[in-house]
Amino acid sequence: MSRLVLKFGGTSVANIERIRNVARHIDREWKAGHDVAVVVSAMAGKTNELVGWCDEASRLCDRREYDAVVASGEQVTAGLLAIVLQEMHIPARSWQGWQVPIFTSHEHGFGRIQHIESAAIIKGFAERREVAVITGFQGLHEETARIVTLGRGGSDTSAVAVAAGIGADRCDIYTDVDGVYTTDPRIVPKARRLDRIAFEEMLEMASLGAKVLQVRSVELAMVHKVKTFVRSSFDDPDNSNQGTLICDEEDIVESQVVTGIAFSRDEAQITLRRVADRPGIAAAIFMPLADANINVDMIVQVASEDSGVTDLTFTVSAADFARAQKILTDAKQQIGFRTLQGASDVVKISVIGVGMRSHAGVAARAFKALAEKGINIRAITTSEIKFSVLIEAAYTELAVRTLHTLYGLDNA
Ligand code: ADP
Ligand code: ASP
Ligand code: MG
């Protein structure tokens, strides 16, 4: 018999009927004799509502109280699911993060799981065959005894961490699609479900915008070698076996050059015109941004014809856009530039695949295909297994679909 972690996302537990359906998936695994720990998200829309209330109460609310509020959504789902399981005569109890405990770092709103005390949960398996229903997205900072949340989408990370903590044989991430697709199936109907995807590729997909898994959950799965399977809670509980296994590169037999395409609208572009082209200029621009904890992503520098000046374009996340513009405008004299132009109607499209390591010209084909559609590329970055282009947001779907077809990813 195995030990399993089953994670259910917000849409999967959106109402009592869906919670009953989730319970049928649990019932199947439990009846097969497995030890089962379940990790749940808040009901769909709940976390957004809670975040909205905090914003309404105060634009700059105390992050410790923000966490106290937003962590409450998962508590409701865990309790409701335990009630439904008990109704079905399956021994079950709910566990909040602090009860397990799941210990985290102190960063409120984006904590990291440091350690999980798994003894009580394992004792429940051994003595009562009890299903542990654990709240995702939250943990406890031991020194301050405060609740800390893990960042949006953090229940995925809770699930993988619990799987590592209790030594689970597999972590099943149940969501509203039946696996990881070549791109977001809601944008490209021809997207194909992947049977397998390598950890490195999934890591890039997640960090470049595919929100099906939180980035941190993929990192944890990779480090702790947690066998992670993405599947649908909407499949018939009595006949459910389809999904995507996140695995080592060596375990993929038929590998393609390009595995998937991700996109992120959470981008903003800043261009500084006529910047003095002298040593130290990049540091003068990027140090103040780094000091303010603003991450800069793509950077393009263009030398103007007129010697001695240059144009510099870079991207920051949409959330940092206003702050970055203010910092640079305040430092205009020290940096020495003519004008600052900003744009937030941009999207970053990324093409990912471990096959790029051994194939030349993969990106060049994309540039040509986008040009043929009249799509202008504003910035480019490349690395070993991916490249990204920044384009106008209005072209998102056209660009993703064009590249999806170009690399032979369309479903026949
Ligand atoms: P949950 O609430 O279960 O955590 P999420 O909404 O966080 O679910 O993630 C699932 C969603 O991720 C899907 O509905 C889908 O629209 C989106 N998504 C984006 N990229 C992909 C992809 N490559 N494969 C599958 N789903 C993706
Ligand atoms: N409920 C949290 C969120 O909406 C965590 C999660 O669903 O993974 O971000
Ligand atoms: Mg999610």
Tab-separated table of C-alpha atoms and ligand atoms in Angstrom:
chain	number	residue	atom	x	y	z
A	1	MET	CA	0.000	0.000	0.000
A	2	SER	CA	1.134	3.502	-0.729
A	3	ARG	CA	1.044	6.820	0.985
A	4	LEU	CA	-0.542	9.555	-1.122
A	5	VAL	CA	-1.097	13.307	-1.002
A	6	LEU	CA	-4.128	14.588	-2.935
A	7	LYS	CA	-4.406	18.345	-3.490
A	8	PHE	CA	-7.623	20.025	-4.623
A	9	GLY	CA	-7.653	23.591	-5.993
A	10	GLY	CA	-10.313	26.283	-5.615
A	11	THR	CA	-12.579	25.340	-8.542
A	12	SER	CA	-12.574	21.719	-7.407
A	13	VAL	CA	-14.010	22.688	-3.992
A	14	ALA	CA	-16.167	25.630	-5.130
A	15	ASN	CA	-19.362	24.365	-3.440
A	16	ILE	CA	-20.630	21.473	-1.339
A	17	GLU	CA	-21.546	19.391	-4.365
A	18	ARG	CA	-17.981	19.634	-5.680
A	19	ILE	CA	-16.604	18.879	-2.221
A	20	ARG	CA	-18.691	15.694	-2.255
A	21	ASN	CA	-17.183	14.837	-5.646
A	22	VAL	CA	-13.675	15.424	-4.267
A	23	ALA	CA	-14.560	13.106	-1.381
A	24	ARG	CA	-15.317	10.359	-3.912
A	25	HIS	CA	-11.759	10.628	-5.297
A	26	ILE	CA	-10.447	10.361	-1.731
A	27	ASP	CA	-12.777	7.448	-1.023
A	28	ARG	CA	-11.356	5.544	-4.022
A	29	GLU	CA	-7.767	5.884	-2.809
A	30	TRP	CA	-8.639	5.237	0.813
A	31	LYS	CA	-10.636	2.096	-0.026
A	32	ALA	CA	-7.653	0.859	-2.068
A	33	GLY	CA	-5.836	0.785	1.251
A	34	HIS	CA	-3.581	3.840	0.844
A	35	ASP	CA	-2.683	6.296	3.590
A	36	VAL	CA	-4.211	9.564	2.422
A	37	ALA	CA	-3.330	13.166	3.272
A	38	VAL	CA	-5.359	15.835	1.485
A	39	VAL	CA	-4.373	19.461	0.931
A	40	VAL	CA	-7.115	21.932	0.062
A	41	SER	CA	-7.391	25.451	-1.323
A	42	ALA	CA	-10.040	27.995	-0.444
A	43	MET	CA	-13.319	27.734	-2.379
A	44	ALA	CA	-13.069	29.444	-5.805
A	45	GLY	CA	-13.010	33.242	-5.543
A	46	LYS	CA	-12.714	33.190	-1.754
A	47	THR	CA	-9.079	34.279	-1.510
A	48	ASN	CA	-9.710	37.157	-3.939
A	49	GLU	CA	-12.627	38.273	-1.806
A	50	LEU	CA	-10.518	38.158	1.368
A	51	VAL	CA	-7.657	40.071	-0.293
A	52	GLY	CA	-10.203	42.642	-1.489
A	53	TRP	CA	-11.521	43.139	2.028
A	54	CYS	CA	-8.004	43.768	3.357
A	55	ASP	CA	-7.379	46.344	0.608
A	56	GLU	CA	-10.684	48.014	1.362
A	57	ALA	CA	-9.913	48.158	5.082
A	58	SER	CA	-6.511	49.746	4.484
A	59	ARG	CA	-4.356	50.195	1.384
A	60	LEU	CA	-1.269	49.489	3.461
A	61	CYS	CA	-2.556	46.938	5.926
A	62	ASP	CA	-0.392	45.127	8.481
A	63	ARG	CA	0.902	42.077	6.588
A	64	ARG	CA	0.496	39.853	9.674
A	65	GLU	CA	-3.207	40.665	9.817
A	66	TYR	CA	-3.493	40.279	6.035
A	67	ASP	CA	-2.234	36.719	6.500
A	68	ALA	CA	-4.635	36.120	9.396
A	69	VAL	CA	-7.496	37.108	7.081
A	70	VAL	CA	-6.512	35.441	3.798
A	71	ALA	CA	-5.538	32.135	5.443
A	72	SER	CA	-9.112	31.698	6.651
A	73	GLY	CA	-10.461	30.493	3.288
A	74	GLU	CA	-8.572	27.203	3.474
A	75	GLN	CA	-9.794	26.588	7.032
A	76	VAL	CA	-13.408	26.534	5.834
A	77	THR	CA	-12.721	24.045	3.029
A	78	ALA	CA	-10.693	21.710	5.249
A	79	GLY	CA	-13.459	21.566	7.849
A	80	LEU	CA	-16.210	21.058	5.261
A	81	LEU	CA	-14.319	18.265	3.508
A	82	ALA	CA	-13.669	16.479	6.820
A	83	ILE	CA	-17.410	16.688	7.601
A	84	VAL	CA	-18.327	15.236	4.194
A	85	LEU	CA	-15.773	12.414	4.563
A	86	GLN	CA	-17.091	11.536	8.015
A	87	GLU	CA	-20.603	11.384	6.535
A	88	MET	CA	-19.244	8.742	4.166
A	89	HIS	CA	-17.858	6.812	7.178
A	90	ILE	CA	-14.266	7.646	6.335
A	91	PRO	CA	-12.328	8.680	9.459
A	92	ALA	CA	-11.044	12.202	8.791
A	93	ARG	CA	-10.012	15.362	10.576
A	94	SER	CA	-8.999	18.843	9.485
A	95	TRP	CA	-5.572	20.300	10.234
A	96	GLN	CA	-4.713	23.968	10.010
A	97	GLY	CA	-1.130	24.880	9.193
A	98	TRP	CA	-0.303	25.756	12.822
A	99	GLN	CA	-1.808	22.510	14.100
A	100	VAL	CA	0.358	20.199	12.004
A	101	PRO	CA	2.576	22.345	12.387
A	102	ILE	CA	3.903	23.480	9.026
A	103	PHE	CA	6.718	25.863	9.958
A	104	THR	CA	7.492	28.744	7.610
A	105	SER	CA	9.860	31.670	7.296
A	106	HIS	CA	8.659	35.054	8.549
A	107	GLU	CA	7.906	36.700	5.161
A	108	HIS	CA	4.202	37.439	5.454
A	109	GLY	CA	2.345	37.003	2.174
A	110	PHE	CA	5.187	35.020	0.596
A	111	GLY	CA	6.531	32.689	3.269
A	112	ARG	CA	8.600	29.615	2.536
A	113	ILE	CA	7.952	26.265	4.167
A	114	GLN	CA	10.942	25.264	6.277
A	115	HIS	CA	9.868	22.155	8.100
A	116	ILE	CA	6.803	19.965	8.618
A	117	GLU	CA	6.149	18.010	11.803
A	118	SER	CA	4.589	14.882	10.336
A	119	ALA	CA	4.420	12.542	13.361
A	120	ALA	CA	0.789	13.213	14.379
A	121	ILE	CA	-0.481	12.740	10.833
A	122	ILE	CA	1.401	9.475	10.402
A	123	LYS	CA	0.113	8.304	13.792
A	124	GLY	CA	-3.440	8.997	12.534
A	125	PHE	CA	-2.772	6.781	9.504
A	126	ALA	CA	-1.359	3.972	11.601
A	127	GLU	CA	-3.849	3.965	14.468
A	128	ARG	CA	-7.125	5.001	12.838
A	129	ARG	CA	-6.593	4.959	9.067
A	130	GLU	CA	-7.506	8.626	9.408
A	131	VAL	CA	-7.499	10.912	6.375
A	132	ALA	CA	-5.653	14.140	7.228
A	133	VAL	CA	-7.310	17.145	5.556
A	134	ILE	CA	-4.727	19.911	5.657
A	135	THR	CA	-5.184	23.592	4.826
A	136	GLY	CA	-2.979	24.643	1.906
A	137	PHE	CA	-1.361	28.073	1.472
A	138	GLN	CA	-0.472	28.594	5.150
A	139	GLY	CA	1.925	27.794	7.939
A	140	LEU	CA	3.251	29.032	11.244
A	141	HIS	CA	6.229	31.251	11.988
A	142	GLU	CA	7.432	29.642	15.191
A	143	GLU	CA	9.243	32.571	16.868
A	144	THR	CA	6.354	35.022	16.481
A	145	ALA	CA	3.589	32.387	16.608
A	146	ARG	CA	1.923	34.110	13.652
A	147	ILE	CA	0.165	32.610	10.630
A	148	VAL	CA	2.103	33.100	7.381
A	149	THR	CA	0.728	32.555	3.860
A	150	LEU	CA	2.810	31.272	0.956
A	151	GLY	CA	1.881	33.537	-1.966
A	152	ARG	CA	-0.927	33.089	-4.492
A	153	GLY	CA	-1.279	29.547	-5.730
A	154	GLY	CA	0.618	28.382	-2.632
A	155	SER	CA	-1.506	25.309	-1.936
A	156	ASP	CA	0.422	23.461	-4.644
A	157	THR	CA	3.573	24.098	-2.630
A	158	SER	CA	1.885	22.978	0.594
A	159	ALA	CA	0.923	19.717	-1.098
A	160	VAL	CA	4.400	18.921	-2.387
A	161	ALA	CA	5.953	19.896	0.951
A	162	VAL	CA	3.527	17.636	2.838
A	163	ALA	CA	4.324	14.831	0.390
A	164	ALA	CA	8.042	15.267	1.080
A	165	GLY	CA	7.370	15.593	4.822
A	166	ILE	CA	5.345	12.397	5.217
A	167	GLY	CA	7.400	10.471	2.651
A	168	ALA	CA	4.507	10.064	0.211
A	169	ASP	CA	4.854	7.808	-2.807
A	170	ARG	CA	3.013	10.333	-4.994
A	171	CYS	CA	1.510	13.813	-4.896
A	172	ASP	CA	-1.617	14.207	-7.042
A	173	ILE	CA	-2.500	17.812	-7.888
A	174	TYR	CA	-6.174	17.779	-8.842
A	175	THR	CA	-7.280	20.879	-10.735
A	176	ASP	CA	-9.827	22.013	-13.345
A	177	VAL	CA	-7.863	20.709	-16.354
A	178	ASP	CA	-6.704	17.117	-16.808
A	179	GLY	CA	-2.991	17.836	-16.843
A	180	VAL	CA	-0.289	20.172	-18.060
A	181	TYR	CA	-0.869	21.275	-21.643
A	182	THR	CA	1.461	22.566	-24.342
A	183	THR	CA	-0.011	25.975	-23.513
A	184	ASP	CA	-3.009	27.323	-21.587
A	185	PRO	CA	-5.910	25.310	-23.069
A	186	ARG	CA	-8.251	28.223	-22.350
A	187	ILE	CA	-6.349	30.354	-24.866
A	188	VAL	CA	-5.445	27.733	-27.450
A	189	PRO	CA	-8.175	25.134	-27.992
A	190	LYS	CA	-5.690	23.044	-29.978
A	191	ALA	CA	-3.352	22.734	-26.968
A	192	ARG	CA	-2.330	19.166	-26.247
A	193	ARG	CA	-2.072	17.443	-22.884
A	194	LEU	CA	1.435	16.232	-22.148
A	195	ASP	CA	1.790	12.756	-20.646
A	196	ARG	CA	5.101	13.804	-19.118
A	197	ILE	CA	7.067	17.000	-18.669
A	198	ALA	CA	10.584	17.387	-17.270
A	199	PHE	CA	11.039	19.223	-13.969
A	200	GLU	CA	13.225	21.875	-15.637
A	201	GLU	CA	10.604	22.541	-18.296
A	202	MET	CA	7.776	22.710	-15.776
A	203	LEU	CA	9.843	25.099	-13.695
A	204	GLU	CA	10.229	27.424	-16.695
A	205	MET	CA	6.567	27.062	-17.713
A	206	ALA	CA	5.426	27.957	-14.185
A	207	SER	CA	7.810	30.855	-13.698
A	208	LEU	CA	6.997	32.263	-17.138
A	209	GLY	CA	3.264	32.391	-16.555
A	210	ALA	CA	1.592	28.945	-16.704
A	211	LYS	CA	-0.227	29.134	-13.401
A	212	VAL	CA	-1.245	25.460	-13.318
A	213	LEU	CA	1.471	24.905	-10.661
A	214	GLN	CA	3.101	27.418	-8.332
A	215	VAL	CA	6.821	27.722	-9.181
A	216	ARG	CA	7.929	26.878	-5.664
A	217	SER	CA	5.995	23.594	-5.741
A	218	VAL	CA	7.971	22.486	-8.807
A	219	GLU	CA	11.263	23.452	-7.146
A	220	LEU	CA	10.358	21.418	-4.077
A	221	ALA	CA	9.237	18.432	-6.141
A	222	MET	CA	12.524	18.542	-8.039
A	223	VAL	CA	14.722	18.838	-4.947
A	224	HIS	CA	12.871	16.236	-2.870
A	225	LYS	CA	12.147	13.934	-5.819
A	226	VAL	CA	8.406	13.978	-5.184
A	227	LYS	CA	6.536	12.122	-7.900
A	228	THR	CA	3.994	14.779	-8.890
A	229	PHE	CA	0.998	14.112	-11.081
A	230	VAL	CA	-1.379	16.828	-12.375
A	231	ARG	CA	-4.922	15.594	-13.045
A	232	SER	CA	-8.562	16.659	-13.096
A	233	SER	CA	-10.980	16.532	-10.180
A	234	PHE	CA	-13.773	16.683	-12.761
A	235	ASP	CA	-12.910	13.233	-14.112
A	236	ASP	CA	-15.218	10.437	-13.033
A	237	PRO	CA	-13.861	9.370	-9.630
A	238	ASP	CA	-14.390	5.717	-10.556
A	239	ASN	CA	-12.522	6.030	-13.820
A	240	SER	CA	-9.751	8.557	-13.359
A	241	ASN	CA	-6.203	7.926	-14.490
A	242	GLN	CA	-5.280	10.587	-17.050
A	243	GLY	CA	-2.878	13.362	-16.256
A	244	THR	CA	0.667	14.683	-16.544
A	245	LEU	CA	3.626	13.315	-14.641
A	246	ILE	CA	6.370	15.794	-13.771
A	247	CYS	CA	9.531	13.723	-14.035
A	248	ASP	CA	13.251	13.640	-14.781
A	249	GLU	CA	14.335	14.444	-18.308
A	250	GLU	CA	15.746	10.917	-18.725
A	251	ASP	CA	12.297	9.437	-18.158
A	252	ILE	CA	10.861	11.094	-21.263
A	253	VAL	CA	11.199	8.879	-24.304
A	254	GLU	CA	9.779	10.974	-27.117
A	255	SER	CA	11.169	14.370	-26.449
A	256	GLN	CA	10.392	17.314	-28.732
A	257	VAL	CA	12.468	20.407	-29.392
A	258	VAL	CA	9.717	22.628	-28.011
A	259	THR	CA	7.543	21.326	-25.180
A	260	GLY	CA	5.356	24.280	-24.371
A	261	ILE	CA	4.524	27.961	-24.611
A	262	ALA	CA	3.791	30.188	-21.638
A	263	PHE	CA	2.772	33.806	-21.454
A	264	SER	CA	2.623	36.435	-18.774
A	265	ARG	CA	0.626	39.643	-18.841
A	266	ASP	CA	2.174	40.676	-15.567
A	267	GLU	CA	4.841	42.748	-17.353
A	268	ALA	CA	5.609	46.414	-17.910
A	269	GLN	CA	8.163	48.005	-20.194
A	270	ILE	CA	10.302	51.035	-19.406
A	271	THR	CA	12.417	52.776	-22.034
A	272	LEU	CA	14.965	55.451	-21.184
A	273	ARG	CA	15.804	57.591	-24.212
A	274	ARG	CA	19.130	59.262	-24.855
A	275	VAL	CA	20.981	57.898	-21.885
A	276	ALA	CA	24.620	58.989	-21.601
A	277	ASP	CA	26.663	56.022	-22.877
A	278	ARG	CA	29.412	55.824	-20.262
A	279	PRO	CA	30.846	53.188	-17.929
A	280	GLY	CA	28.682	52.756	-14.853
A	281	ILE	CA	25.458	53.790	-16.525
A	282	ALA	CA	23.779	50.396	-16.126
A	283	ALA	CA	24.668	50.359	-12.455
A	284	ALA	CA	23.306	53.893	-12.025
A	285	ILE	CA	19.962	52.756	-13.437
A	286	PHE	CA	19.623	49.289	-11.972
A	287	MET	CA	21.115	49.734	-8.492
A	288	PRO	CA	18.318	52.016	-7.198
A	289	LEU	CA	15.761	49.530	-8.549
A	290	ALA	CA	17.541	46.624	-6.866
A	291	ASP	CA	17.702	48.578	-3.599
A	292	ALA	CA	13.921	48.947	-3.802
A	293	ASN	CA	13.585	45.174	-4.337
A	294	ILE	CA	12.385	45.601	-7.902
A	295	ASN	CA	13.308	42.733	-10.209
A	296	VAL	CA	14.372	43.662	-13.716
A	297	ASP	CA	13.859	40.989	-16.336
A	298	MET	CA	14.528	41.649	-20.032
A	299	ILE	CA	17.122	44.300	-20.919
A	300	VAL	CA	17.854	45.733	-24.373
A	301	GLN	CA	20.388	48.461	-25.041
A	302	VAL	CA	20.487	50.212	-28.397
A	303	ALA	CA	23.351	52.518	-29.343
A	304	SER	CA	22.027	55.646	-31.052
A	305	GLU	CA	23.628	56.854	-34.268
A	306	ASP	CA	24.673	59.949	-32.494
A	307	SER	CA	27.626	58.731	-30.489
A	308	GLY	CA	27.697	59.169	-26.745
A	309	VAL	CA	24.035	58.334	-26.127
A	310	THR	CA	22.041	55.154	-26.029
A	311	ASP	CA	18.425	53.954	-25.531
A	312	LEU	CA	17.752	51.396	-22.856
A	313	THR	CA	14.624	49.234	-22.598
A	314	PHE	CA	13.833	46.814	-19.799
A	315	THR	CA	10.882	45.129	-18.128
A	316	VAL	CA	9.647	44.937	-14.547
A	317	SER	CA	6.579	43.201	-13.160
A	318	ALA	CA	3.335	45.137	-13.554
A	319	ALA	CA	3.063	45.432	-9.767
A	320	ASP	CA	6.395	47.326	-9.621
A	321	PHE	CA	5.754	49.551	-12.645
A	322	ALA	CA	4.640	52.735	-10.866
A	323	ARG	CA	7.352	52.457	-8.208
A	324	ALA	CA	10.080	51.865	-10.796
A	325	GLN	CA	9.007	54.900	-12.839
A	326	LYS	CA	9.054	57.100	-9.753
A	327	ILE	CA	12.500	55.913	-8.622
A	328	LEU	CA	13.991	56.566	-12.084
A	329	THR	CA	12.297	59.934	-12.501
A	330	ASP	CA	13.576	61.008	-9.081
A	331	ALA	CA	17.106	59.957	-10.109
A	332	LYS	CA	16.908	61.559	-13.584
A	333	GLN	CA	19.684	64.068	-12.878
A	334	GLN	CA	22.152	61.517	-11.523
A	335	ILE	CA	21.470	58.991	-14.290
A	336	GLY	CA	21.281	61.501	-17.104
A	337	PHE	CA	18.581	60.583	-19.646
A	338	ARG	CA	16.247	62.633	-21.842
A	339	THR	CA	12.863	60.918	-21.473
A	340	LEU	CA	11.256	57.937	-19.795
A	341	GLN	CA	8.571	56.037	-21.682
A	342	GLY	CA	6.498	53.360	-19.999
A	343	ALA	CA	4.042	50.777	-21.328
A	344	SER	CA	1.967	48.254	-19.437
A	345	ASP	CA	0.005	46.904	-22.414
A	346	VAL	CA	2.691	44.300	-23.079
A	347	VAL	CA	2.931	40.530	-22.752
A	348	LYS	CA	5.910	38.225	-22.484
A	349	ILE	CA	5.598	35.053	-24.557
A	350	SER	CA	8.031	32.250	-23.805
A	351	VAL	CA	8.873	29.106	-25.714
A	352	ILE	CA	10.254	26.248	-23.610
A	353	GLY	CA	11.910	22.914	-24.342
A	354	VAL	CA	14.999	21.002	-23.212
A	355	GLY	CA	15.524	20.095	-26.892
A	356	MET	CA	16.720	23.671	-27.511
A	357	ARG	CA	20.049	22.728	-25.951
A	358	SER	CA	20.889	20.683	-29.000
A	359	HIS	CA	19.009	22.508	-31.779
A	360	ALA	CA	20.053	25.770	-33.400
A	361	GLY	CA	17.724	28.337	-34.950
A	362	VAL	CA	14.672	27.555	-32.817
A	363	ALA	CA	14.184	31.189	-31.813
A	364	ALA	CA	14.955	32.560	-35.272
A	365	ARG	CA	12.003	30.634	-36.692
A	366	ALA	CA	9.727	32.322	-34.155
A	367	PHE	CA	10.984	35.800	-35.035
A	368	LYS	CA	10.216	35.136	-38.682
A	369	ALA	CA	6.743	33.719	-37.978
A	370	LEU	CA	5.824	36.664	-35.761
A	371	ALA	CA	7.088	39.138	-38.355
A	372	GLU	CA	4.902	37.491	-41.003
A	373	LYS	CA	1.897	38.186	-38.780
A	374	GLY	CA	2.973	41.826	-38.436
A	375	ILE	CA	3.814	41.418	-34.736
A	376	ASN	CA	6.600	43.695	-33.561
A	377	ILE	CA	9.067	42.328	-31.002
A	378	ARG	CA	10.097	44.877	-28.376
A	379	ALA	CA	12.608	42.808	-26.427
A	380	ILE	CA	14.089	39.313	-26.473
A	381	THR	CA	15.815	37.138	-23.901
A	382	THR	CA	17.190	33.670	-24.307
A	383	SER	CA	18.618	30.984	-22.068
A	384	GLU	CA	19.511	27.351	-22.374
A	385	ILE	CA	16.029	25.841	-22.577
A	386	LYS	CA	13.794	28.833	-23.371
A	387	PHE	CA	13.489	32.167	-25.084
A	388	SER	CA	11.040	34.997	-24.479
A	389	VAL	CA	9.741	37.865	-26.576
A	390	LEU	CA	7.959	40.982	-25.386
A	391	ILE	CA	5.121	42.121	-27.641
A	392	GLU	CA	2.015	44.283	-27.539
A	393	ALA	CA	-0.644	42.629	-25.354
A	394	ALA	CA	-3.342	42.890	-28.038
A	395	TYR	CA	-1.454	40.224	-30.029
A	396	THR	CA	-1.223	37.667	-27.210
A	397	GLU	CA	-3.570	35.050	-28.623
A	398	LEU	CA	-2.399	35.463	-32.199
A	399	ALA	CA	1.241	35.126	-31.169
A	400	VAL	CA	0.709	32.115	-28.897
A	401	ARG	CA	-1.371	30.319	-31.540
A	402	THR	CA	1.130	31.137	-34.297
A	403	LEU	CA	4.044	29.722	-32.303
A	404	HIS	CA	2.008	26.744	-31.143
A	405	THR	CA	1.390	25.784	-34.770
A	406	LEU	CA	4.948	26.651	-35.847
A	407	TYR	CA	6.503	24.172	-33.427
A	408	GLY	CA	4.070	21.378	-34.288
A	409	LEU	CA	2.289	21.440	-30.939
A	410	ASP	CA	-1.305	21.592	-32.269
A	411	ASN	CA	-3.565	18.699	-31.530
A	412	ALA	CA	-4.330	16.886	-34.736
B	1	ADP	P1	-6.335	25.465	-8.995
B	1	ADP	O1	-7.413	26.360	-8.468
B	1	ADP	O2	-6.762	24.044	-9.102
B	1	ADP	O3	-5.039	25.636	-8.256
B	1	ADP	P2	-5.355	27.146	-11.144
B	1	ADP	O4	-6.388	28.069	-11.687
B	1	ADP	O5	-4.360	27.705	-10.197
B	1	ADP	O6	-6.111	25.895	-10.511
B	1	ADP	O7	-4.548	26.446	-12.343
B	1	ADP	C1	-5.257	25.759	-13.365
B	1	ADP	C2	-5.369	26.645	-14.593
B	1	ADP	O8	-4.078	26.886	-15.137
B	1	ADP	C3	-6.133	26.046	-15.734
B	1	ADP	O9	-7.527	26.287	-15.616
B	1	ADP	C4	-5.533	26.713	-16.970
B	1	ADP	O10	-6.351	27.731	-17.502
B	1	ADP	C5	-4.253	27.355	-16.456
B	1	ADP	N1	-3.090	27.008	-17.267
B	1	ADP	C6	-2.175	27.898	-17.738
B	1	ADP	N2	-1.247	27.290	-18.466
B	1	ADP	C7	-1.537	25.971	-18.469
B	1	ADP	C8	-0.939	24.822	-19.055
B	1	ADP	N3	0.174	24.910	-19.794
B	1	ADP	N4	-1.506	23.625	-18.841
B	1	ADP	C9	-2.627	23.508	-18.096
B	1	ADP	N5	-3.252	24.558	-17.529
B	1	ADP	C10	-2.718	25.787	-17.687
B	2	ASP	N1	-6.247	30.028	-2.080
B	2	ASP	C1	-4.923	30.500	-2.437
B	2	ASP	C2	-4.982	31.354	-3.692
B	2	ASP	O1	-6.050	31.533	-4.250
B	2	ASP	C3	-3.941	29.389	-2.565
B	2	ASP	C4	-4.240	28.398	-3.684
B	2	ASP	O2	-5.363	28.302	-4.156
B	2	ASP	O3	-3.310	27.705	-4.084
B	2	ASP	O4	-3.978	31.867	-4.100
B	3	MG	MG	-3.514	27.078	-8.414
